[in-house]
mmCIF file with all atom_site columns, C-alpha atoms in Angstrom:
data_model
loop_
_atom_site.group_PDB
_atom_site.id
_atom_site.type_symbol
_atom_site.label_atom_id
_atom_site.label_alt_id
_atom_site.label_comp_id
_atom_site.label_asym_id
_atom_site.label_entity_id
_atom_site.label_seq_id
_atom_site.pdbx_PDB_ins_code
_atom_site.Cartn_x
_atom_site.Cartn_y
_atom_site.Cartn_z
_atom_site.occupancy
_atom_site.B_iso_or_equiv
_atom_site.pdbx_formal_charge
_atom_site.auth_seq_id
_atom_site.auth_comp_id
_atom_site.auth_asym_id
_atom_site.auth_atom_id
_atom_site.pdbx_PDB_model_num
ATOM 1   C CA . ASP A 1 1   ? -168.222 120.938 -63.739 1.00 63.00 ? 1   ASP A CA 1
ATOM 2   C CA . ALA A 1 2   ? -165.088 122.752 -65.910 1.00 83.00 ? 2   ALA A CA 1
ATOM 3   C CA . GLY A 1 3   ? -164.806 126.391 -65.071 1.00 95.00 ? 3   GLY A CA 1
ATOM 4   C CA . VAL A 1 4   ? -164.588 128.808 -67.745 1.00 98.00 ? 4   VAL A CA 1
ATOM 5   C CA . ILE A 1 5   ? -161.497 127.670 -70.148 1.00 98.00 ? 5   ILE A CA 1
ATOM 6   C CA . GLN A 1 6   ? -159.286 130.162 -71.728 1.00 98.00 ? 6   GLN A CA 1
ATOM 7   C CA . SER A 1 7   ? -156.565 129.320 -74.314 1.00 97.00 ? 7   SER A CA 1
ATOM 8   C CA . PRO A 1 8   ? -153.626 130.625 -74.458 1.00 97.00 ? 8   PRO A CA 1
ATOM 9   C CA . ARG A 1 9   ? -152.533 131.486 -71.103 1.00 97.00 ? 9   ARG A CA 1
ATOM 10  C CA . HIS A 1 10  ? -149.664 133.059 -72.300 1.00 97.00 ? 10  HIS A CA 1
ATOM 11  C CA . GLU A 1 11  ? -148.743 134.781 -75.706 1.00 97.00 ? 11  GLU A CA 1
ATOM 12  C CA . VAL A 1 12  ? -145.972 136.608 -76.555 1.00 98.00 ? 12  VAL A CA 1
ATOM 13  C CA . THR A 1 13  ? -145.764 138.197 -80.226 1.00 97.00 ? 13  THR A CA 1
ATOM 14  C CA . GLU A 1 14  ? -144.478 140.590 -82.288 1.00 97.00 ? 14  GLU A CA 1
ATOM 15  C CA . MET A 1 15  ? -146.210 143.756 -83.150 1.00 97.00 ? 15  MET A CA 1
ATOM 16  C CA . GLY A 1 16  ? -148.085 143.161 -86.743 1.00 97.00 ? 16  GLY A CA 1
ATOM 17  C CA . GLN A 1 17  ? -148.817 139.624 -85.819 1.00 97.00 ? 17  GLN A CA 1
ATOM 18  C CA . GLU A 1 18  ? -152.426 138.204 -85.437 1.00 97.00 ? 18  GLU A CA 1
ATOM 19  C CA . VAL A 1 19  ? -153.526 137.360 -82.139 1.00 98.00 ? 19  VAL A CA 1
ATOM 20  C CA . THR A 1 20  ? -156.352 134.666 -81.658 1.00 98.00 ? 20  THR A CA 1
ATOM 21  C CA . LEU A 1 21  ? -157.516 134.106 -78.144 1.00 98.00 ? 21  LEU A CA 1
ATOM 22  C CA . ARG A 1 22  ? -160.240 131.213 -77.015 1.00 98.00 ? 22  ARG A CA 1
ATOM 23  C CA . CYS A 1 23  ? -162.353 130.849 -74.889 1.00 98.00 ? 23  CYS A CA 1
ATOM 24  C CA . LYS A 1 24  ? -165.129 127.945 -73.951 1.00 98.00 ? 24  LYS A CA 1
ATOM 25  C CA . PRO A 1 25  ? -167.804 128.771 -71.422 1.00 98.00 ? 25  PRO A CA 1
ATOM 26  C CA . ILE A 1 26  ? -169.307 127.140 -68.559 1.00 97.00 ? 26  ILE A CA 1
ATOM 27  C CA . SER A 1 27  ? -171.624 124.696 -69.989 1.00 96.00 ? 27  SER A CA 1
ATOM 28  C CA . GLY A 1 28  ? -175.625 126.284 -69.961 1.00 94.00 ? 28  GLY A CA 1
ATOM 29  C CA . HIS A 1 29  ? -174.443 129.695 -69.693 1.00 96.00 ? 29  HIS A CA 1
ATOM 30  C CA . ASN A 1 30  ? -175.640 131.511 -72.445 1.00 94.00 ? 30  ASN A CA 1
ATOM 31  C CA . SER A 1 31  ? -174.065 134.817 -71.884 1.00 95.00 ? 31  SER A CA 1
ATOM 32  C CA . LEU A 1 32  ? -170.001 135.914 -72.851 1.00 97.00 ? 32  LEU A CA 1
ATOM 33  C CA . PHE A 1 33  ? -168.105 138.421 -72.229 1.00 97.00 ? 33  PHE A CA 1
ATOM 34  C CA . TRP A 1 34  ? -164.542 139.562 -73.016 1.00 97.00 ? 34  TRP A CA 1
ATOM 35  C CA . TYR A 1 35  ? -162.786 141.913 -71.101 1.00 97.00 ? 35  TYR A CA 1
ATOM 36  C CA . ARG A 1 36  ? -158.909 143.759 -71.014 1.00 97.00 ? 36  ARG A CA 1
ATOM 37  C CA . GLN A 1 37  ? -157.517 144.499 -67.946 1.00 96.00 ? 37  GLN A CA 1
ATOM 38  C CA . THR A 1 38  ? -154.492 146.839 -67.491 1.00 94.00 ? 38  THR A CA 1
ATOM 39  C CA . MET A 1 39  ? -152.589 148.837 -64.732 1.00 90.00 ? 39  MET A CA 1
ATOM 40  C CA . MET A 1 40  ? -153.327 151.865 -66.343 1.00 89.00 ? 40  MET A CA 1
ATOM 41  C CA . ARG A 1 41  ? -157.436 151.370 -67.402 1.00 88.00 ? 41  ARG A CA 1
ATOM 42  C CA . GLY A 1 42  ? -158.401 148.560 -64.953 1.00 89.00 ? 42  GLY A CA 1
ATOM 43  C CA . LEU A 1 43  ? -161.269 146.104 -66.373 1.00 92.00 ? 43  LEU A CA 1
ATOM 44  C CA . GLU A 1 44  ? -162.626 146.736 -69.615 1.00 91.00 ? 44  GLU A CA 1
ATOM 45  C CA . LEU A 1 45  ? -165.348 145.151 -70.893 1.00 93.00 ? 45  LEU A CA 1
ATOM 46  C CA . LEU A 1 46  ? -164.803 144.746 -74.541 1.00 95.00 ? 46  LEU A CA 1
ATOM 47  C CA . ILE A 1 47  ? -167.798 142.743 -76.078 1.00 95.00 ? 47  ILE A CA 1
ATOM 48  C CA . TYR A 1 48  ? -170.700 140.380 -74.613 1.00 93.00 ? 48  TYR A CA 1
ATOM 49  C CA . PHE A 1 49  ? -172.879 137.779 -76.239 1.00 95.00 ? 49  PHE A CA 1
ATOM 50  C CA . ASN A 1 50  ? -176.236 136.953 -75.381 1.00 94.00 ? 50  ASN A CA 1
ATOM 51  C CA . ASN A 1 51  ? -176.958 133.044 -77.028 1.00 94.00 ? 51  ASN A CA 1
ATOM 52  C CA . ASN A 1 52  ? -174.287 133.574 -79.181 1.00 95.00 ? 52  ASN A CA 1
ATOM 53  C CA . VAL A 1 53  ? -175.002 136.864 -80.950 1.00 95.00 ? 53  VAL A CA 1
ATOM 54  C CA . PRO A 1 54  ? -173.054 140.106 -79.916 1.00 93.00 ? 54  PRO A CA 1
ATOM 55  C CA . ILE A 1 55  ? -174.840 142.118 -77.899 1.00 91.00 ? 55  ILE A CA 1
ATOM 56  C CA . ASP A 1 56  ? -172.543 145.118 -77.474 1.00 88.00 ? 56  ASP A CA 1
ATOM 57  C CA . ASP A 1 57  ? -169.522 145.865 -78.778 1.00 89.00 ? 57  ASP A CA 1
ATOM 58  C CA . SER A 1 58  ? -169.135 149.251 -78.274 1.00 88.00 ? 58  SER A CA 1
ATOM 59  C CA . GLY A 1 59  ? -165.858 148.877 -75.760 1.00 89.00 ? 59  GLY A CA 1
ATOM 60  C CA . MET A 1 60  ? -164.462 147.175 -78.732 1.00 92.00 ? 60  MET A CA 1
ATOM 61  C CA . PRO A 1 61  ? -161.126 149.502 -79.190 1.00 85.00 ? 61  PRO A CA 1
ATOM 62  C CA . GLU A 1 62  ? -161.327 149.492 -83.058 1.00 83.00 ? 62  GLU A CA 1
ATOM 63  C CA . ASP A 1 63  ? -161.131 147.767 -86.113 1.00 90.00 ? 63  ASP A CA 1
ATOM 64  C CA . ARG A 1 64  ? -158.371 145.816 -85.189 1.00 95.00 ? 64  ARG A CA 1
ATOM 65  C CA . PHE A 1 65  ? -160.400 143.865 -82.715 1.00 96.00 ? 65  PHE A CA 1
ATOM 66  C CA . SER A 1 66  ? -163.091 141.391 -83.746 1.00 96.00 ? 66  SER A CA 1
ATOM 67  C CA . ALA A 1 67  ? -165.000 138.653 -81.688 1.00 97.00 ? 67  ALA A CA 1
ATOM 68  C CA . LYS A 1 68  ? -167.165 135.461 -82.880 1.00 97.00 ? 68  LYS A CA 1
ATOM 69  C CA . MET A 1 69  ? -168.989 133.074 -81.156 1.00 97.00 ? 69  MET A CA 1
ATOM 70  C CA . PRO A 1 70  ? -169.985 130.774 -83.727 1.00 97.00 ? 70  PRO A CA 1
ATOM 71  C CA . ASN A 1 71  ? -171.589 128.125 -81.362 1.00 95.00 ? 71  ASN A CA 1
ATOM 72  C CA . ALA A 1 72  ? -172.525 127.823 -77.323 1.00 95.00 ? 72  ALA A CA 1
ATOM 73  C CA . SER A 1 73  ? -169.100 126.767 -76.226 1.00 96.00 ? 73  SER A CA 1
ATOM 74  C CA . PHE A 1 74  ? -167.140 128.641 -78.211 1.00 97.00 ? 74  PHE A CA 1
ATOM 75  C CA . SER A 1 75  ? -165.841 132.042 -78.968 1.00 98.00 ? 75  SER A CA 1
ATOM 76  C CA . THR A 1 76  ? -162.647 133.982 -79.974 1.00 98.00 ? 76  THR A CA 1
ATOM 77  C CA . LEU A 1 77  ? -161.398 137.408 -79.612 1.00 98.00 ? 77  LEU A CA 1
ATOM 78  C CA . LYS A 1 78  ? -158.653 138.397 -82.517 1.00 98.00 ? 78  LYS A CA 1
ATOM 79  C CA . ILE A 1 79  ? -156.199 141.002 -82.947 1.00 97.00 ? 79  ILE A CA 1
ATOM 80  C CA . GLN A 1 80  ? -155.213 141.611 -86.074 1.00 96.00 ? 80  GLN A CA 1
ATOM 81  C CA . PRO A 1 81  ? -152.498 143.711 -86.578 1.00 96.00 ? 81  PRO A CA 1
ATOM 82  C CA . SER A 1 82  ? -151.463 143.536 -82.911 1.00 96.00 ? 82  SER A CA 1
ATOM 83  C CA . GLU A 1 83  ? -149.537 146.364 -81.263 1.00 96.00 ? 83  GLU A CA 1
ATOM 84  C CA . PRO A 1 84  ? -147.586 147.175 -78.045 1.00 97.00 ? 84  PRO A CA 1
ATOM 85  C CA . ARG A 1 85  ? -150.889 148.568 -76.713 1.00 95.00 ? 85  ARG A CA 1
ATOM 86  C CA . ASP A 1 86  ? -152.854 145.611 -76.731 1.00 96.00 ? 86  ASP A CA 1
ATOM 87  C CA . SER A 1 87  ? -150.409 143.933 -74.044 1.00 97.00 ? 87  SER A CA 1
ATOM 88  C CA . ALA A 1 88  ? -152.791 143.064 -71.210 1.00 97.00 ? 88  ALA A CA 1
ATOM 89  C CA . VAL A 1 89  ? -154.509 140.196 -69.448 1.00 98.00 ? 89  VAL A CA 1
ATOM 90  C CA . TYR A 1 90  ? -157.920 139.155 -71.351 1.00 98.00 ? 90  TYR A CA 1
ATOM 91  C CA . PHE A 1 91  ? -160.226 137.659 -69.714 1.00 98.00 ? 91  PHE A CA 1
ATOM 92  C CA . CYS A 1 92  ? -163.353 135.656 -70.858 1.00 98.00 ? 92  CYS A CA 1
ATOM 93  C CA . ALA A 1 93  ? -166.657 135.135 -67.990 1.00 97.00 ? 93  ALA A CA 1
ATOM 94  C CA . SER A 1 94  ? -169.874 133.527 -68.705 1.00 97.00 ? 94  SER A CA 1
ATOM 95  C CA . SER A 1 95  ? -173.369 133.624 -66.817 1.00 95.00 ? 95  SER A CA 1
ATOM 96  C CA . PHE A 1 96  ? -176.483 132.870 -66.998 1.00 93.00 ? 96  PHE A CA 1
ATOM 97  C CA . GLN A 1 97  ? -178.003 135.253 -69.022 1.00 86.00 ? 97  GLN A CA 1
ATOM 98  C CA . ASP A 1 98  ? -180.936 136.650 -66.520 1.00 83.00 ? 98  ASP A CA 1
ATOM 99  C CA . ARG A 1 99  ? -177.969 136.476 -63.884 1.00 86.00 ? 99  ARG A CA 1
ATOM 100 C CA . THR A 1 100 ? -175.584 138.848 -65.411 1.00 87.00 ? 100 THR A CA 1
ATOM 101 C CA . GLU A 1 101 ? -174.437 139.864 -61.828 1.00 89.00 ? 101 GLU A CA 1
ATOM 102 C CA . THR A 1 102 ? -172.728 136.578 -61.255 1.00 93.00 ? 102 THR A CA 1
ATOM 103 C CA . GLN A 1 103 ? -169.903 136.137 -63.706 1.00 96.00 ? 103 GLN A CA 1
ATOM 104 C CA . TYR A 1 104 ? -167.499 133.786 -63.644 1.00 97.00 ? 104 TYR A CA 1
ATOM 105 C CA . PHE A 1 105 ? -164.346 134.294 -64.930 1.00 98.00 ? 105 PHE A CA 1
ATOM 106 C CA . GLY A 1 106 ? -161.494 132.281 -66.977 1.00 98.00 ? 106 GLY A CA 1
ATOM 107 C CA . PRO A 1 107 ? -158.193 132.432 -65.951 1.00 98.00 ? 107 PRO A CA 1
ATOM 108 C CA . GLY A 1 108 ? -157.038 134.538 -68.568 1.00 98.00 ? 108 GLY A CA 1
ATOM 109 C CA . THR A 1 109 ? -154.581 134.986 -71.662 1.00 98.00 ? 109 THR A CA 1
ATOM 110 C CA . ARG A 1 110 ? -151.206 137.573 -70.506 1.00 98.00 ? 110 ARG A CA 1
ATOM 111 C CA . LEU A 1 111 ? -150.835 139.033 -73.822 1.00 98.00 ? 111 LEU A CA 1
ATOM 112 C CA . LEU A 1 112 ? -147.438 140.810 -74.921 1.00 98.00 ? 112 LEU A CA 1
ATOM 113 C CA . VAL A 1 113 ? -146.719 142.467 -77.868 1.00 98.00 ? 113 VAL A CA 1
ATOM 114 C CA . LEU A 1 114 ? -143.117 143.298 -78.508 1.00 97.00 ? 114 LEU A CA 1
ATOM 115 C CA . GLY B 2 1   ? -172.799 159.041 -67.003 1.00 79.00 ? 1   GLY B CA 1
ATOM 116 C CA . GLN B 2 2   ? -172.268 156.271 -64.797 1.00 83.00 ? 2   GLN B CA 1
ATOM 117 C CA . SER B 2 3   ? -169.100 156.257 -62.539 1.00 88.00 ? 3   SER B CA 1
ATOM 118 C CA . LEU B 2 4   ? -168.240 154.328 -59.218 1.00 92.00 ? 4   LEU B CA 1
ATOM 119 C CA . GLU B 2 5   ? -165.730 155.240 -56.749 1.00 95.00 ? 5   GLU B CA 1
ATOM 120 C CA . GLN B 2 6   ? -163.711 152.928 -54.246 1.00 96.00 ? 6   GLN B CA 1
ATOM 121 C CA . PRO B 2 7   ? -160.874 153.455 -52.647 1.00 97.00 ? 7   PRO B CA 1
ATOM 122 C CA . SER B 2 8   ? -157.579 152.881 -54.417 1.00 96.00 ? 8   SER B CA 1
ATOM 123 C CA . GLU B 2 9   ? -155.813 151.065 -51.299 1.00 97.00 ? 9   GLU B CA 1
ATOM 124 C CA . VAL B 2 10  ? -157.008 150.102 -48.181 1.00 97.00 ? 10  VAL B CA 1
ATOM 125 C CA . THR B 2 11  ? -154.814 148.572 -44.925 1.00 97.00 ? 11  THR B CA 1
ATOM 126 C CA . ALA B 2 12  ? -155.957 146.439 -42.480 1.00 96.00 ? 12  ALA B CA 1
ATOM 127 C CA . VAL B 2 13  ? -154.519 144.210 -39.568 1.00 97.00 ? 13  VAL B CA 1
ATOM 128 C CA . GLU B 2 14  ? -154.831 140.625 -39.706 1.00 97.00 ? 14  GLU B CA 1
ATOM 129 C CA . GLY B 2 15  ? -158.107 139.591 -37.373 1.00 97.00 ? 15  GLY B CA 1
ATOM 130 C CA . ALA B 2 16  ? -159.525 142.953 -37.677 1.00 97.00 ? 16  ALA B CA 1
ATOM 131 C CA . ILE B 2 17  ? -162.661 144.259 -39.463 1.00 97.00 ? 17  ILE B CA 1
ATOM 132 C CA . VAL B 2 18  ? -162.173 146.276 -42.714 1.00 97.00 ? 18  VAL B CA 1
ATOM 133 C CA . GLN B 2 19  ? -165.528 148.480 -44.416 1.00 98.00 ? 19  GLN B CA 1
ATOM 134 C CA . ILE B 2 20  ? -164.795 148.707 -48.160 1.00 98.00 ? 20  ILE B CA 1
ATOM 135 C CA . ASN B 2 21  ? -167.019 151.463 -49.769 1.00 97.00 ? 21  ASN B CA 1
ATOM 136 C CA . CYS B 2 22  ? -168.191 152.031 -53.048 1.00 97.00 ? 22  CYS B CA 1
ATOM 137 C CA . THR B 2 23  ? -170.351 155.228 -54.520 1.00 96.00 ? 23  THR B CA 1
ATOM 138 C CA . TYR B 2 24  ? -171.777 155.057 -57.806 1.00 94.00 ? 24  TYR B CA 1
ATOM 139 C CA . GLN B 2 25  ? -173.501 157.365 -59.908 1.00 91.00 ? 25  GLN B CA 1
ATOM 140 C CA . THR B 2 26  ? -176.045 156.126 -63.077 1.00 88.00 ? 26  THR B CA 1
ATOM 141 C CA . SER B 2 27  ? -179.546 156.650 -64.097 1.00 83.00 ? 27  SER B CA 1
ATOM 142 C CA . GLY B 2 28  ? -180.379 153.000 -64.629 1.00 83.00 ? 28  GLY B CA 1
ATOM 143 C CA . PHE B 2 29  ? -179.576 150.454 -61.460 1.00 84.00 ? 29  PHE B CA 1
ATOM 144 C CA . TYR B 2 30  ? -180.379 146.831 -60.823 1.00 86.00 ? 30  TYR B CA 1
ATOM 145 C CA . GLY B 2 31  ? -177.705 146.007 -58.214 1.00 91.00 ? 31  GLY B CA 1
ATOM 146 C CA . LEU B 2 32  ? -174.346 146.173 -57.086 1.00 95.00 ? 32  LEU B CA 1
ATOM 147 C CA . SER B 2 33  ? -172.105 143.360 -57.296 1.00 95.00 ? 33  SER B CA 1
ATOM 148 C CA . TRP B 2 34  ? -168.519 142.821 -55.358 1.00 97.00 ? 34  TRP B CA 1
ATOM 149 C CA . TYR B 2 35  ? -165.390 140.279 -56.732 1.00 97.00 ? 35  TYR B CA 1
ATOM 150 C CA . GLN B 2 36  ? -162.542 139.256 -55.450 1.00 98.00 ? 36  GLN B CA 1
ATOM 151 C CA . GLN B 2 37  ? -159.449 139.249 -57.217 1.00 98.00 ? 37  GLN B CA 1
ATOM 152 C CA . HIS B 2 38  ? -155.784 138.189 -56.428 1.00 97.00 ? 38  HIS B CA 1
ATOM 153 C CA . ASP B 2 39  ? -152.812 139.495 -57.858 1.00 95.00 ? 39  ASP B CA 1
ATOM 154 C CA . GLY B 2 40  ? -151.889 137.209 -60.836 1.00 94.00 ? 40  GLY B CA 1
ATOM 155 C CA . GLY B 2 41  ? -155.537 135.519 -60.687 1.00 96.00 ? 41  GLY B CA 1
ATOM 156 C CA . ALA B 2 42  ? -158.816 135.961 -62.101 1.00 97.00 ? 42  ALA B CA 1
ATOM 157 C CA . PRO B 2 43  ? -162.115 138.042 -60.504 1.00 97.00 ? 43  PRO B CA 1
ATOM 158 C CA . THR B 2 44  ? -164.186 136.088 -58.420 1.00 97.00 ? 44  THR B CA 1
ATOM 159 C CA . PHE B 2 45  ? -167.621 137.060 -57.473 1.00 96.00 ? 45  PHE B CA 1
ATOM 160 C CA . LEU B 2 46  ? -168.479 137.485 -54.008 1.00 96.00 ? 46  LEU B CA 1
ATOM 161 C CA . SER B 2 47  ? -171.790 138.727 -53.553 1.00 95.00 ? 47  SER B CA 1
ATOM 162 C CA . TYR B 2 48  ? -175.066 140.296 -55.241 1.00 94.00 ? 48  TYR B CA 1
ATOM 163 C CA . ASN B 2 49  ? -177.554 143.039 -53.640 1.00 95.00 ? 49  ASN B CA 1
ATOM 164 C CA . GLY B 2 50  ? -180.214 143.681 -55.631 1.00 92.00 ? 50  GLY B CA 1
ATOM 165 C CA . LEU B 2 51  ? -182.255 145.355 -52.659 1.00 93.00 ? 51  LEU B CA 1
ATOM 166 C CA . ASP B 2 52  ? -181.344 147.543 -49.795 1.00 96.00 ? 52  ASP B CA 1
ATOM 167 C CA . GLY B 2 53  ? -179.879 146.487 -46.670 1.00 96.00 ? 53  GLY B CA 1
ATOM 168 C CA . LEU B 2 54  ? -177.289 143.567 -46.073 1.00 96.00 ? 54  LEU B CA 1
ATOM 169 C CA . GLU B 2 55  ? -176.004 140.387 -47.279 1.00 93.00 ? 55  GLU B CA 1
ATOM 170 C CA . GLU B 2 56  ? -174.055 137.754 -45.272 1.00 93.00 ? 56  GLU B CA 1
ATOM 171 C CA . THR B 2 57  ? -171.663 134.926 -46.512 1.00 89.00 ? 57  THR B CA 1
ATOM 172 C CA . GLY B 2 58  ? -169.541 133.713 -44.064 1.00 92.00 ? 58  GLY B CA 1
ATOM 173 C CA . ARG B 2 59  ? -167.110 136.317 -42.884 1.00 95.00 ? 59  ARG B CA 1
ATOM 174 C CA . PHE B 2 60  ? -167.966 138.507 -45.937 1.00 96.00 ? 60  PHE B CA 1
ATOM 175 C CA . SER B 2 61  ? -170.758 141.045 -46.076 1.00 97.00 ? 61  SER B CA 1
ATOM 176 C CA . SER B 2 62  ? -172.600 143.388 -48.282 1.00 97.00 ? 62  SER B CA 1
ATOM 177 C CA . PHE B 2 63  ? -174.328 146.414 -48.005 1.00 97.00 ? 63  PHE B CA 1
ATOM 178 C CA . LEU B 2 64  ? -176.768 148.270 -50.125 1.00 97.00 ? 64  LEU B CA 1
ATOM 179 C CA . SER B 2 65  ? -178.554 152.126 -49.829 1.00 96.00 ? 65  SER B CA 1
ATOM 180 C CA . ARG B 2 66  ? -180.193 153.002 -52.927 1.00 93.00 ? 66  ARG B CA 1
ATOM 181 C CA . SER B 2 67  ? -181.482 156.423 -51.806 1.00 93.00 ? 67  SER B CA 1
ATOM 182 C CA . ASP B 2 68  ? -177.507 157.173 -50.593 1.00 94.00 ? 68  ASP B CA 1
ATOM 183 C CA . SER B 2 69  ? -176.128 155.525 -54.136 1.00 93.00 ? 69  SER B CA 1
ATOM 184 C CA . TYR B 2 70  ? -173.845 153.665 -51.693 1.00 95.00 ? 70  TYR B CA 1
ATOM 185 C CA . GLY B 2 71  ? -172.823 150.204 -50.682 1.00 97.00 ? 71  GLY B CA 1
ATOM 186 C CA . TYR B 2 72  ? -169.744 148.369 -49.016 1.00 98.00 ? 72  TYR B CA 1
ATOM 187 C CA . LEU B 2 73  ? -168.241 145.450 -48.146 1.00 98.00 ? 73  LEU B CA 1
ATOM 188 C CA . LEU B 2 74  ? -167.216 144.427 -44.997 1.00 98.00 ? 74  LEU B CA 1
ATOM 189 C CA . LEU B 2 75  ? -164.608 141.806 -44.007 1.00 97.00 ? 75  LEU B CA 1
ATOM 190 C CA . GLN B 2 76  ? -164.678 140.168 -40.495 1.00 97.00 ? 76  GLN B CA 1
ATOM 191 C CA . GLU B 2 77  ? -162.085 138.239 -38.562 1.00 97.00 ? 77  GLU B CA 1
ATOM 192 C CA . LEU B 2 78  ? -159.314 139.286 -41.262 1.00 97.00 ? 78  LEU B CA 1
ATOM 193 C CA . GLN B 2 79  ? -157.142 136.919 -42.621 1.00 97.00 ? 79  GLN B CA 1
ATOM 194 C CA . MET B 2 80  ? -153.987 136.827 -44.693 1.00 96.00 ? 80  MET B CA 1
ATOM 195 C CA . LYS B 2 81  ? -155.491 135.182 -47.715 1.00 96.00 ? 81  LYS B CA 1
ATOM 196 C CA . ASP B 2 82  ? -158.125 137.633 -48.207 1.00 97.00 ? 82  ASP B CA 1
ATOM 197 C CA . SER B 2 83  ? -155.129 140.224 -49.332 1.00 97.00 ? 83  SER B CA 1
ATOM 198 C CA . ALA B 2 84  ? -156.391 141.063 -52.651 1.00 98.00 ? 84  ALA B CA 1
ATOM 199 C CA . SER B 2 85  ? -157.868 143.417 -54.744 1.00 97.00 ? 85  SER B CA 1
ATOM 200 C CA . TYR B 2 86  ? -161.985 143.983 -54.176 1.00 98.00 ? 86  TYR B CA 1
ATOM 201 C CA . PHE B 2 87  ? -163.961 145.730 -57.279 1.00 97.00 ? 87  PHE B CA 1
ATOM 202 C CA . CYS B 2 88  ? -167.681 146.834 -56.387 1.00 96.00 ? 88  CYS B CA 1
ATOM 203 C CA . ALA B 2 89  ? -170.211 146.586 -59.957 1.00 95.00 ? 89  ALA B CA 1
ATOM 204 C CA . PHE B 2 90  ? -173.275 148.132 -60.501 1.00 91.00 ? 90  PHE B CA 1
ATOM 205 C CA . MET B 2 91  ? -175.789 146.252 -62.945 1.00 87.00 ? 91  MET B CA 1
ATOM 206 C CA . ASP B 2 92  ? -176.881 149.148 -65.514 1.00 83.00 ? 92  ASP B CA 1
ATOM 207 C CA . SER B 2 93  ? -180.351 149.304 -67.364 1.00 81.00 ? 93  SER B CA 1
ATOM 208 C CA . ASN B 2 94  ? -178.559 147.252 -69.847 1.00 80.00 ? 94  ASN B CA 1
ATOM 209 C CA . TYR B 2 95  ? -177.514 144.406 -67.342 1.00 79.00 ? 95  TYR B CA 1
ATOM 210 C CA . GLN B 2 96  ? -174.428 144.707 -68.024 1.00 83.00 ? 96  GLN B CA 1
ATOM 211 C CA . LEU B 2 97  ? -171.620 145.372 -65.024 1.00 88.00 ? 97  LEU B CA 1
ATOM 212 C CA . ILE B 2 98  ? -170.374 148.432 -64.700 1.00 89.00 ? 98  ILE B CA 1
ATOM 213 C CA . TRP B 2 99  ? -167.338 148.384 -62.754 1.00 93.00 ? 99  TRP B CA 1
ATOM 214 C CA . GLY B 2 100 ? -165.174 150.376 -60.344 1.00 92.00 ? 100 GLY B CA 1
ATOM 215 C CA . ALA B 2 101 ? -161.102 150.564 -60.819 1.00 94.00 ? 101 ALA B CA 1
ATOM 216 C CA . GLY B 2 102 ? -160.675 147.867 -57.453 1.00 95.00 ? 102 GLY B CA 1
ATOM 217 C CA . THR B 2 103 ? -159.189 148.992 -53.979 1.00 97.00 ? 103 THR B CA 1
ATOM 218 C CA . LYS B 2 104 ? -156.141 146.771 -52.909 1.00 97.00 ? 104 LYS B CA 1
ATOM 219 C CA . LEU B 2 105 ? -156.465 145.292 -49.560 1.00 98.00 ? 105 LEU B CA 1
ATOM 220 C CA . ILE B 2 106 ? -153.637 144.820 -47.874 1.00 97.00 ? 106 ILE B CA 1
ATOM 221 C CA . ILE B 2 107 ? -153.093 142.879 -44.339 1.00 97.00 ? 107 ILE B CA 1
ATOM 222 C CA . LYS B 2 108 ? -150.283 143.412 -42.067 1.00 95.00 ? 108 LYS B CA 1
ATOM 223 C CA . PRO B 2 109 ? -149.561 140.539 -39.263 1.00 92.00 ? 109 PRO B CA 1
#
């Protein structure tokens, strides 16, 4: 079975542009998590979904960030407008709803905002 | 509030044993997970302790003491490929993982 798939793997954009990150969770997993990792702040949970429904978005930095999960096999994280401080690695992870201690991470999207 | 403490860096010698400690503070706790992350890679799950005691998976073992709010990851027969960052994370009452800052393990030949 394929693992969590993320695209793009790398993204370089200019300040003010819209950025859309994509994630396909492992088939059968019903919990999906978006994380951001930086040297300064470590690994931060941005938002997570159970059965396609957002459960907790308290980690979303500000209104510039939004996430959707239209179906069980696809999620997006959008940043509009992007800022240089958004530069980070963004990970998507998935798990079974009753096994959230065991999360499977995608390879990440390395975002650089100039 | 909720918090996790783990050393920022640990150095050990190839073939030796190393222990990475983790202490936590929270009002709601279900268990402690450990993840490994190589430079440039993604975190990968290593182990989970839902109950007190020792869990063993090959060269890696993890321990939990709820009464002491403490756990550790033990790596035996260290190999150079074990050089990575190791994260402890506890599952809170909302079934969310709360992550530590990570411990960078440096292994010397």
